XYZ file of C-alpha atoms in Angstrom:
700
model
C 83.166 75.040 98.087
C 80.002 73.522 96.695
C 76.729 74.921 95.401
C 73.182 73.615 95.298
C 69.661 74.984 94.915
C 68.676 77.713 97.361
C 66.720 76.282 100.298
C 64.463 79.391 100.233
C 62.352 80.084 97.236
C 61.629 83.750 98.039
C 63.938 86.300 99.598
C 60.904 87.788 101.242
C 60.902 84.805 103.600
C 64.086 86.112 105.269
C 63.584 87.462 108.817
C 64.121 91.183 109.397
C 66.658 90.546 112.167
C 69.376 87.891 112.088
C 72.215 86.895 114.417
C 75.558 88.064 112.978
C 78.676 85.940 112.485
C 81.607 88.241 111.547
C 84.121 86.566 109.206
C 87.806 87.495 109.506
C 89.189 86.006 106.303
C 86.316 84.820 104.121
C 83.371 86.025 102.041
C 80.336 83.769 101.489
C 78.254 83.909 98.295
C 74.629 82.762 97.778
C 74.126 79.075 96.951
C 77.666 78.257 98.173
C 78.231 75.701 100.959
C 81.252 76.268 103.219
C 82.479 74.913 106.589
C 83.197 77.406 109.360
C 85.079 77.165 112.660
C 83.919 79.516 115.428
C 85.601 80.320 118.732
C 84.226 83.689 119.868
C 81.783 83.493 122.763
C 79.507 86.003 121.063
C 79.481 83.968 117.825
C 78.686 80.743 119.700
C 75.745 82.449 121.458
C 74.560 83.771 118.083
C 74.576 80.217 116.666
C 72.633 78.928 119.673
C 70.015 81.654 119.130
C 69.791 80.811 115.409
C 69.344 77.094 116.043
C 66.595 77.861 118.543
C 64.659 79.937 115.991
C 65.012 79.551 112.199
C 68.633 78.349 111.682
C 69.373 81.565 109.748
C 72.438 83.794 110.347
C 74.084 86.767 108.670
C 77.672 86.204 107.497
C 79.535 89.451 106.851
C 83.276 90.092 106.384
C 85.307 92.310 108.715
C 87.282 95.236 107.335
C 90.092 94.552 109.858
C 90.695 90.931 110.889
C 92.530 91.995 114.063
C 89.367 93.309 115.758
C 87.825 90.699 118.076
C 84.431 92.327 118.744
C 83.678 94.430 115.649
C 81.142 97.244 115.598
C 79.004 98.171 112.591
C 81.708 100.469 111.189
C 84.157 97.542 111.282
C 81.942 95.400 109.000
C 81.178 95.651 105.303
C 77.671 96.860 104.451
C 76.794 93.879 102.228
C 76.786 90.331 103.548
C 75.078 86.996 102.921
C 72.154 85.493 104.753
C 72.943 81.817 105.304
C 71.285 78.694 106.560
C 72.958 76.442 109.135
C 72.972 72.934 107.706
C 75.002 71.177 110.399
C 76.689 71.981 113.710
C 79.396 70.115 115.684
C 80.746 71.036 119.128
C 84.454 70.383 119.676
C 86.086 69.348 122.995
C 87.945 72.664 123.300
C 84.671 74.612 123.317
C 84.807 75.651 119.677
C 82.094 74.714 117.169
C 82.162 73.772 113.513
C 79.341 74.725 111.142
C 78.342 73.802 107.647
C 76.412 76.716 106.145
C 74.902 77.571 102.764
C 74.519 81.061 101.415
C 70.921 82.119 100.747
C 70.823 85.685 99.515
C 72.684 88.982 99.390
C 71.495 91.371 102.082
C 72.383 94.850 103.300
C 73.225 95.406 106.955
C 71.104 98.345 108.119
C 71.710 98.409 111.874
C 73.851 96.382 114.298
C 72.950 95.908 117.966
C 73.877 93.638 120.914
C 70.721 93.087 123.008
C 71.626 89.578 124.252
C 75.463 89.603 124.401
C 75.762 88.675 120.740
C 75.481 90.847 117.618
C 72.160 91.051 115.767
C 71.473 93.002 112.601
C 68.461 94.470 110.887
C 68.812 93.480 107.238
C 67.306 94.421 103.906
C 67.352 91.788 101.128
C 69.045 92.851 97.881
C 66.988 91.579 94.941
C 69.044 90.281 92.036
C 68.113 90.802 88.407
C 65.876 87.945 87.161
C 67.455 85.364 84.926
C 66.561 85.819 81.264
C 67.875 84.378 78.022
C 71.385 85.797 77.532
C 72.524 87.715 74.517
C 75.348 86.546 72.305
C 77.743 88.750 74.287
C 76.614 87.177 77.556
C 76.918 83.675 76.113
C 80.420 84.486 74.896
C 81.310 85.816 78.351
C 79.999 82.624 80.013
C 81.958 80.446 77.602
C 85.131 82.509 78.130
C 84.758 82.182 81.905
C 84.396 78.411 81.649
C 87.468 78.156 79.411
C 89.480 80.273 81.845
C 88.408 77.980 84.682
C 89.555 74.969 82.661
C 92.948 76.639 82.107
C 93.291 77.305 85.825
C 92.567 73.665 86.606
C 95.039 72.617 83.902
C 97.752 74.730 85.548
C 97.414 72.759 88.763
C 94.734 74.613 90.700
C 92.968 72.174 93.016
C 89.212 72.209 92.301
C 86.822 69.376 93.211
C 85.163 67.440 90.348
C 81.696 68.405 91.665
C 82.514 72.084 91.244
C 83.801 71.462 87.715
C 80.538 69.742 86.817
C 78.538 72.680 88.195
C 80.688 75.146 86.270
C 80.147 73.198 83.060
C 76.346 73.115 83.508
C 75.679 76.654 84.780
C 74.570 79.220 82.211
C 73.433 81.995 84.558
C 76.302 84.532 84.604
C 75.645 85.701 88.179
C 75.578 82.250 89.766
C 78.565 81.172 87.647
C 80.499 84.218 88.874
C 79.686 83.410 92.516
C 80.717 79.778 92.121
C 84.021 80.593 90.424
C 84.841 83.417 92.869
C 84.335 81.077 95.824
C 87.040 78.789 94.375
C 89.606 81.519 93.693
C 92.103 82.768 96.278
C 90.885 86.354 96.275
C 91.838 89.035 98.749
C 88.965 90.065 101.031
C 88.472 93.481 99.326
C 88.290 91.803 95.876
C 85.930 89.083 97.093
C 83.722 91.743 98.704
C 83.578 93.675 95.410
C 82.218 90.538 93.729
C 79.605 90.171 96.474
C 78.522 93.804 96.193
C 78.148 93.673 92.380
C 74.439 92.971 91.804
C 74.324 92.677 88.018
C 75.298 89.103 87.091
C 76.965 89.967 83.785
C 79.119 92.674 85.351
C 79.964 90.298 88.170
C 81.144 87.633 85.725
C 83.288 90.183 83.861
C 84.977 91.086 87.136
C 85.573 87.436 88.027
C 86.989 86.779 84.530
C 89.586 89.502 85.118
C 90.514 87.857 88.407
C 90.853 84.519 86.612
C 93.215 86.024 84.017
C 95.393 87.325 86.850
C 95.271 83.893 88.503
C 96.340 82.275 85.212
C 99.370 84.566 85.032
C 100.336 83.780 88.623
C 99.939 80.032 88.119
C 101.972 80.171 84.895
C 104.819 81.978 86.640
C 104.600 79.588 89.589
C 104.794 76.620 87.223
C 107.883 78.087 85.515
C 109.567 78.675 88.857
C 108.720 75.153 90.019
C 110.092 73.722 86.782
C 113.354 75.632 87.213
C 113.602 74.547 90.841
C 113.031 70.900 89.916
C 115.737 71.182 87.267
C 118.144 72.679 89.805
C 117.316 69.960 92.335
C 117.879 67.259 89.718
C 121.223 68.813 88.768
C 122.310 69.066 92.421
C 121.304 65.453 93.044
C 123.307 64.392 89.999
C 126.345 66.378 91.194
C 126.011 64.900 94.677
C 125.871 61.379 93.242
C 128.944 62.020 91.073
C 130.825 63.560 94.000
C 130.084 60.553 96.161
C 131.428 58.300 93.412
C 134.516 60.504 93.046
C 135.053 60.450 96.805
C 134.905 56.664 96.782
C 137.493 56.599 93.975
C 139.717 59.051 95.876
C 139.424 56.913 98.988
C 140.622 53.901 97.011
C 143.547 55.927 95.647
C 144.403 57.332 99.089
C 143.659 60.935 98.096
C 140.954 61.293 100.741
C 143.656 61.133 103.381
C 145.152 64.365 102.008
C 142.055 66.337 103.011
C 142.063 64.758 106.476
C 145.736 65.651 106.894
C 145.024 69.192 105.723
C 142.189 69.609 108.220
C 144.357 68.203 111.007
C 147.100 70.674 110.096
C 144.691 73.626 110.343
C 143.444 72.469 113.743
C 147.008 71.990 114.978
C 147.958 75.498 113.821
C 144.912 76.907 115.600
C 146.054 75.308 118.847
C 149.640 76.464 118.410
C 148.605 80.040 117.593
C 146.169 80.076 120.543
C 143.340 81.573 118.507
C 140.604 83.527 120.327
C 137.254 81.790 120.769
C 135.574 83.731 117.957
C 138.365 82.853 115.527
C 138.230 79.174 116.592
C 134.483 79.026 115.924
C 134.951 80.527 112.469
C 137.819 78.107 111.794
C 135.675 75.083 112.681
C 132.797 76.386 110.562
C 135.039 76.779 107.516
C 136.624 73.358 108.105
C 133.178 71.720 108.179
C 132.292 73.434 104.902
C 135.580 72.254 103.414
C 134.911 68.664 104.501
C 131.389 68.688 103.047
C 132.420 70.061 99.668
C 134.531 68.702 96.866
C 138.252 69.130 97.602
C 139.003 70.281 94.033
C 136.147 72.784 93.685
C 136.675 76.537 93.339
C 134.935 77.122 96.661
C 137.365 74.766 98.401
C 140.285 76.830 97.089
C 138.695 79.990 98.524
C 138.185 78.264 101.887
C 141.796 77.042 101.955
C 143.060 80.568 101.283
C 140.917 81.902 104.118
C 142.076 79.176 106.510
C 145.703 79.882 105.582
C 145.233 83.549 106.491
C 143.287 82.762 109.663
C 145.932 80.377 110.973
C 148.873 82.371 109.600
C 148.264 85.605 111.502
C 150.318 86.213 114.671
C 147.410 86.157 117.117
C 149.462 85.861 120.303
C 153.057 85.921 118.999
C 154.925 88.943 120.376
C 158.546 90.017 120.378
C 160.052 90.856 123.763
C 160.654 94.571 124.263
C 164.195 95.677 125.051
C 163.611 98.217 127.819
C 167.283 99.068 128.412
C 167.302 102.877 128.194
C 171.058 103.110 127.639
C 170.885 100.619 124.781
C 167.977 102.500 123.200
C 169.838 105.813 123.476
C 172.894 104.287 121.849
C 170.888 102.925 118.909
C 169.057 106.208 118.335
C 172.310 108.208 118.472
C 174.014 105.819 116.058
C 171.303 106.163 113.444
C 170.364 109.854 113.706
C 172.099 113.110 114.418
C 170.439 115.527 116.843
C 166.581 115.054 116.992
C 166.867 115.220 120.767
C 163.175 115.896 121.358
C 162.076 112.755 119.521
C 164.761 110.626 121.148
C 163.720 111.861 124.588
C 160.085 111.021 123.809
C 160.976 107.432 122.910
C 163.040 107.062 126.079
C 160.055 108.353 128.069
C 157.863 105.677 126.485
C 160.367 102.933 127.294
C 160.695 104.164 130.870
C 156.924 104.109 131.386
C 156.751 100.674 129.738
C 159.439 99.432 132.104
C 157.444 100.588 135.127
C 154.041 99.526 133.754
C 154.098 96.574 131.374
C 150.598 97.107 129.974
C 151.026 100.844 129.340
C 149.261 101.970 126.180
C 151.672 103.052 123.453
C 151.477 106.520 121.908
C 150.611 107.155 118.271
C 153.424 109.385 117.043
C 153.223 111.590 113.965
C 156.531 112.827 112.520
C 155.950 115.997 110.498
C 158.682 117.562 108.399
C 159.964 118.238 104.881
C 161.148 115.384 102.642
C 164.518 113.834 103.336
C 164.889 114.716 107.022
C 164.784 111.073 108.182
C 161.176 110.444 109.222
C 160.995 106.917 107.798
C 164.471 105.888 108.946
C 163.589 107.155 112.410
C 160.775 104.584 112.568
C 163.264 101.819 111.748
C 165.581 103.041 114.490
C 162.756 103.005 117.029
C 161.958 99.395 116.112
C 165.638 98.432 116.381
C 166.010 100.174 119.731
C 162.964 98.371 121.153
C 163.813 95.001 119.628
C 160.581 94.910 117.616
C 159.859 94.079 113.987
C 159.315 97.028 111.621
C 156.467 97.271 109.088
C 155.990 100.169 106.684
C 152.785 100.972 104.780
C 152.872 103.834 102.282
C 149.510 105.609 102.125
C 150.377 107.990 99.299
C 147.621 107.762 96.676
C 145.600 105.114 98.563
C 141.936 105.801 97.754
C 140.171 102.489 98.354
C 138.834 101.757 101.831
C 139.368 98.038 101.137
C 143.145 98.667 101.187
C 142.773 99.158 104.944
C 139.860 96.880 105.876
C 140.245 94.247 103.162
C 137.742 92.899 100.634
C 134.744 90.799 101.544
C 135.175 87.124 100.684
C 132.339 87.260 98.145
C 134.704 89.044 95.722
C 136.982 87.059 93.434
C 140.582 87.268 94.589
C 139.647 88.844 97.934
C 142.447 89.379 100.463
C 142.799 90.971 103.899
C 143.630 94.652 104.176
C 147.204 95.882 104.220
C 147.149 96.289 107.996
C 146.723 92.555 108.561
C 149.029 91.782 105.649
C 151.729 93.818 107.376
C 151.246 91.930 110.642
C 151.371 88.622 108.754
C 154.619 89.750 107.159
C 156.089 90.792 110.526
C 155.117 87.549 112.235
C 154.382 89.327 115.521
C 151.357 91.165 116.869
C 153.384 94.052 118.375
C 155.618 95.485 115.619
C 156.434 99.132 115.038
C 153.965 99.885 112.228
C 154.749 102.992 110.178
C 151.924 104.607 108.193
C 153.966 106.678 105.757
C 152.713 109.831 103.979
C 149.441 109.980 105.902
C 148.807 113.492 104.569
C 148.570 112.163 100.996
C 145.734 109.707 101.555
C 142.754 110.266 99.244
C 139.072 109.372 98.853
C 136.792 108.568 95.908
C 133.648 106.572 95.072
C 135.191 103.414 96.576
C 135.190 104.951 100.045
C 137.372 107.019 102.325
C 140.421 105.127 103.661
C 140.967 107.788 106.322
C 137.663 106.836 107.956
C 138.818 103.223 108.178
C 142.147 104.346 109.625
C 140.345 106.092 112.457
C 139.431 102.693 113.882
C 143.016 101.506 113.462
C 144.526 104.491 115.283
C 141.897 104.912 117.993
C 143.106 103.157 121.181
C 139.482 102.766 122.287
C 138.543 100.803 119.146
C 141.592 99.058 117.708
C 141.499 96.241 120.257
C 138.459 94.963 118.333
C 139.474 95.713 114.728
C 137.439 93.772 112.153
C 138.860 93.204 108.715
C 136.185 92.626 106.055
C 137.986 89.535 104.763
C 138.798 87.973 108.113
C 135.351 88.638 109.609
C 136.536 88.202 113.217
C 137.999 90.656 115.727
C 141.774 91.211 115.799
C 143.604 93.071 118.586
C 145.758 95.953 117.260
C 146.286 97.605 120.641
C 149.739 96.023 121.032
C 151.030 97.609 117.819
C 153.121 100.798 118.126
C 151.808 102.976 115.283
C 154.034 105.717 113.877
C 152.839 108.051 111.111
C 154.698 110.513 108.898
C 153.583 113.587 106.981
C 155.107 116.523 105.154
C 152.270 118.909 106.048
C 149.670 118.987 108.811
C 147.014 120.924 106.891
C 145.695 118.032 104.704
C 145.311 115.707 107.717
C 141.794 115.412 109.105
C 141.262 116.936 112.561
C 139.986 113.570 113.811
C 143.400 112.093 112.941
C 145.358 114.839 114.652
C 143.260 114.398 117.775
C 144.481 110.794 118.068
C 148.168 111.463 117.367
C 151.076 113.117 119.146
C 152.725 115.453 116.624
C 156.542 115.720 116.660
C 158.079 118.167 114.177
C 161.344 117.534 112.314
C 162.715 120.785 110.898
C 165.258 121.074 108.101
C 168.967 120.649 108.829
C 171.462 123.495 109.008
C 174.730 123.452 107.073
C 176.687 122.221 110.088
C 174.139 119.474 110.800
C 174.244 118.340 107.176
C 178.038 118.268 107.313
C 178.012 116.115 110.441
C 175.416 113.709 109.026
C 177.276 113.463 105.717
C 180.559 112.568 107.421
C 178.982 110.166 109.888
C 176.328 108.394 107.813
C 176.132 109.340 104.138
C 179.793 109.133 103.145
C 180.442 105.595 104.501
C 177.166 104.372 103.003
C 177.793 105.965 99.589
C 181.348 104.638 99.410
C 180.180 101.115 100.255
C 177.319 101.252 97.734
C 179.778 102.072 94.944
C 182.516 99.613 95.887
C 184.860 102.229 97.317
C 186.508 102.809 100.685
C 188.479 105.501 102.475
C 191.557 104.196 100.698
C 190.083 105.225 97.318
C 188.459 108.564 98.126
C 189.244 111.306 100.633
C 186.504 113.942 100.898
C 187.552 117.029 102.832
C 185.188 119.048 105.011
C 185.609 122.023 102.706
C 184.571 119.879 99.716
C 181.531 118.641 101.598
C 180.564 122.213 102.501
C 180.957 123.215 98.865
C 178.793 120.285 97.769
C 176.076 121.121 100.298
C 175.916 124.854 99.573
C 176.591 124.861 95.849
C 174.786 121.776 94.568
C 171.826 121.246 96.926
C 169.128 123.555 98.231
C 166.829 121.432 100.407
C 165.725 120.828 103.970
C 166.649 117.151 103.903
C 169.567 115.123 102.600
C 168.329 113.174 99.576
C 169.769 115.626 97.052
C 173.112 115.624 98.851
C 173.178 111.826 98.810
C 172.525 111.830 95.042
C 175.361 114.305 94.407
C 177.751 112.293 96.573
C 176.770 109.104 94.729
C 177.451 110.852 91.411
C 180.956 111.790 92.564
C 181.609 108.233 93.803
C 180.608 106.739 90.450
C 183.015 109.016 88.598
C 185.776 108.192 91.073
C 184.988 104.492 90.569
C 185.697 104.917 86.840
C 189.051 106.487 87.673
C 189.999 103.755 90.151
C 188.707 100.865 88.037
C 190.536 102.215 84.967
C 193.828 102.310 86.817
C 194.289 106.046 86.350
C 194.608 106.659 90.081
C 194.533 104.647 93.255
C 193.286 107.436 95.490
C 191.361 110.618 94.791
C 191.312 113.593 97.146
C 188.467 116.085 96.831
C 188.808 119.743 97.789
C 186.461 122.719 97.363
C 187.885 123.455 93.891
C 188.329 119.935 92.546
C 184.687 119.098 93.337
C 183.629 121.109 90.277
C 185.539 118.625 88.100
C 183.033 115.942 89.077
C 179.833 117.932 89.580
C 180.258 120.818 87.139
C 179.396 124.405 87.845
C 177.511 125.046 91.119
C 173.732 124.983 90.726
C 173.022 127.408 93.552
C 174.705 130.597 94.664
C 174.142 132.518 97.853
C 173.388 136.217 97.914
C 176.122 138.304 99.540
C 175.740 141.677 101.192
C 176.374 144.619 98.896
C 179.924 145.908 99.030
C 178.559 149.474 99.296
C 175.128 150.965 99.896
C 172.999 151.796 96.869
C 170.060 154.170 96.578
C 166.726 152.331 96.239
C 168.047 148.927 97.368
C 167.260 147.388 100.781
C 168.268 144.005 102.187
C 165.734 141.663 103.782
C 165.572 138.087 105.007
C 163.578 135.295 103.347
C 162.580 131.897 104.707
C 163.018 128.702 102.643
C 162.836 125.030 103.461
C 166.638 124.951 103.399
C 166.972 127.882 105.832
C 167.267 131.667 105.695
C 168.288 133.591 102.577
C 169.129 137.210 101.783
C 166.556 138.970 99.623
C 167.065 142.391 98.002
C 164.239 144.858 97.416
C 164.941 147.236 94.517
C 162.962 150.452 93.918
C 163.294 152.712 90.886
C 161.510 156.055 90.347
C 160.709 157.029 86.746
C 158.670 159.968 85.381
C 154.994 159.078 85.327
C 151.634 159.568 87.034
C 152.248 158.180 90.518
C 151.551 154.508 89.813
C 153.028 151.659 91.874
C 154.437 148.836 89.722
C 155.244 145.487 91.405
C 157.285 142.710 89.752
C 159.026 139.528 90.884
C 156.061 137.114 91.316
C 154.849 138.674 94.545
C 151.960 137.132 96.448
C 148.886 138.982 97.621
C 150.286 139.588 101.106
C 153.494 141.126 99.752
C 151.495 143.323 97.360
C 149.481 144.642 100.282
C 152.732 145.189 102.205
C 154.028 147.286 99.289
C 150.862 149.417 99.302
C 151.180 149.917 103.057
C 154.878 150.814 102.677
C 154.017 153.418 100.014
C 151.392 155.001 102.281
C 153.910 155.113 105.119
C 156.532 156.699 102.835
C 154.130 159.417 101.707
C 153.293 160.231 105.311
C 156.964 160.230 106.272
C 157.829 162.536 103.361
C 155.080 165.004 104.332
C 156.245 165.110 107.943
C 159.853 165.731 106.875
C 159.023 168.507 104.386
C 159.809 166.540 101.238
C 157.940 167.711 98.117
C 154.633 165.846 97.632
C 154.930 166.291 93.840
C 157.479 163.472 93.812
C 154.707 160.882 94.324
C 152.406 162.335 91.639
C 155.008 162.999 88.960
C 156.882 159.675 89.212
C 155.997 156.006 88.924
C 157.562 153.778 91.571
C 158.729 150.349 90.365
C 159.286 147.793 93.160
C 161.152 144.665 92.049
C 162.267 141.584 93.996
C 165.042 139.682 92.137
C 164.803 135.997 91.181
C 161.575 136.730 89.379
C 160.976 133.084 88.455
C 160.485 132.164 92.118
C 157.095 132.981 93.728
C 157.413 135.020 96.920
C 154.958 135.843 99.658
C 154.894 136.614 103.360
C 153.802 139.206 105.910
C 157.188 140.639 106.945
C 158.436 142.524 103.858
C 156.750 145.854 104.649
C 159.630 147.493 106.560
C 162.159 146.462 103.907
C 160.041 147.877 101.068
C 159.467 151.070 103.070
C 163.229 151.456 103.580
C 163.848 151.066 99.843
C 161.110 153.611 99.030
C 162.469 156.155 101.515
C 165.942 155.638 100.065
C 164.611 156.365 96.592
């Protein structure tokens, strides 16, 4: 933008009404020459009217550049009267103007009498130029120095403008000239136009220049850093090209080509889905472009190994022979008829409908009842691979979905790792201890498992590391839990719950003879020729040394006996050991558990009840003693809240019973009643002790 002397000597020579040219993204100052491009029909008619009269127009900025035909409220109140110096019509109907600002004016009223905007204007007189004070001179000098700094930082300003800046001493005109060469926002440029006092205007422009200096300085620093980075990258590229040429001479370049060919061959053999093939090709292209020994290349190779190593279409053939499956299940597990029947139902449906969707089974039961081994038996009966994933203590969602490849050492989640380990896409996949899964700040693994276990979603499972869809619908998922309460309802809704209760004494005896004894003997280098374990000895071991629903404790006790027998056999003291119910104590010591027996004769204040434990039913005695006192009820034996309430209810019943049978009421006010449940170290609770406590109270 240039500046020259005002073509009008007096602002009073301005017409009262001027055609209006609204400006969308510019503000014109007095004495400044700028080119304009006009395309609005109304603006072109306004220019024609101006050229026919006095070549004067009003240039005023719009408040909103999106408005095509602005009204008075859409325009700023202060604009610039300008003179049209030159006009050129373009072939597309647009026109180009060269205009020079004349004076600041105020827009009083806008009208459209002839299909183009006209405005009644009032000239804004500026303060007359007078010799500046020292402060004004200092301000002018500071503004010129700031302009020089801006030019020195790379701002493009024409030499003519620089000459004008150097020669101007009037603060107002200097401010207008500098502002027209700064990239100011429309509101800021309009503020400069509306500031009448020249000194104040120059102060404002100086502040804008300081901001421009800061921006240009930062831009220069960024450009310098970028140039340095580009130079470094060019140097690395040049060195890599040299290294590649050296490798080609040494024959090392062929290794990368062979590696790429191997990945493509694996992709064809594994019959990757289209999405996985596209990702494979993209990673191969990146590997080919980069340096084969770079850290990024190692990450890409690891990813390609996982992508081509997964069993995308590899499946084991299901054995749908129901008799064979029944035989396998009976060999491995005693009883459990309901679960065995359910698996035979699944195989029968699969035999009739090959693409039948598999159930998601959840085995719930106490520890040691065979939940995990049952999953292995199912896999063996179906002829599938078996994968087990323990979820106890898992708190990171990435354990299920994997880590994103941006992390160092990222790997797929344990679901895909299990499938990679199995080598087939349809194994029996056991999610063990699903009730012990946790959550913390790293996410909730159970939410990720919902996608894995949902038949509507798992056909399109996306691991964070793999980044492409993998079909899990062919996997037979089996879960285990000790308790149902900690499992989320959303999980239970997707699973078929099958309960495994604890074993009775006879069931434990049968399992011990059929499975545990042969296994324990073999594990300790013994055979039937070294150790004979009678049924009575096994019963004694089960009842006297274990108290559990499952069989792990029994297996440990049997292993302990076998180790001691091994010492005897290995030392030559005996070739064969026979165990009976009495000789078992020689190897295991005194029994750890004793069973309560019924009282030989009835006793006052003692009643017999039944208690439930994980190992089965137990006898429980309720003892009541009346002592002189004030009618208080004392409860001991680690009773829970429900049993305490049962005792209160039993006492109320006893009082009512005594009144109806003419027993003296003073008994309950002159005596304290002490209710005790033996085995005080064991907590007890339950809703069914009321009748037993009432019987003991009545007896007392």
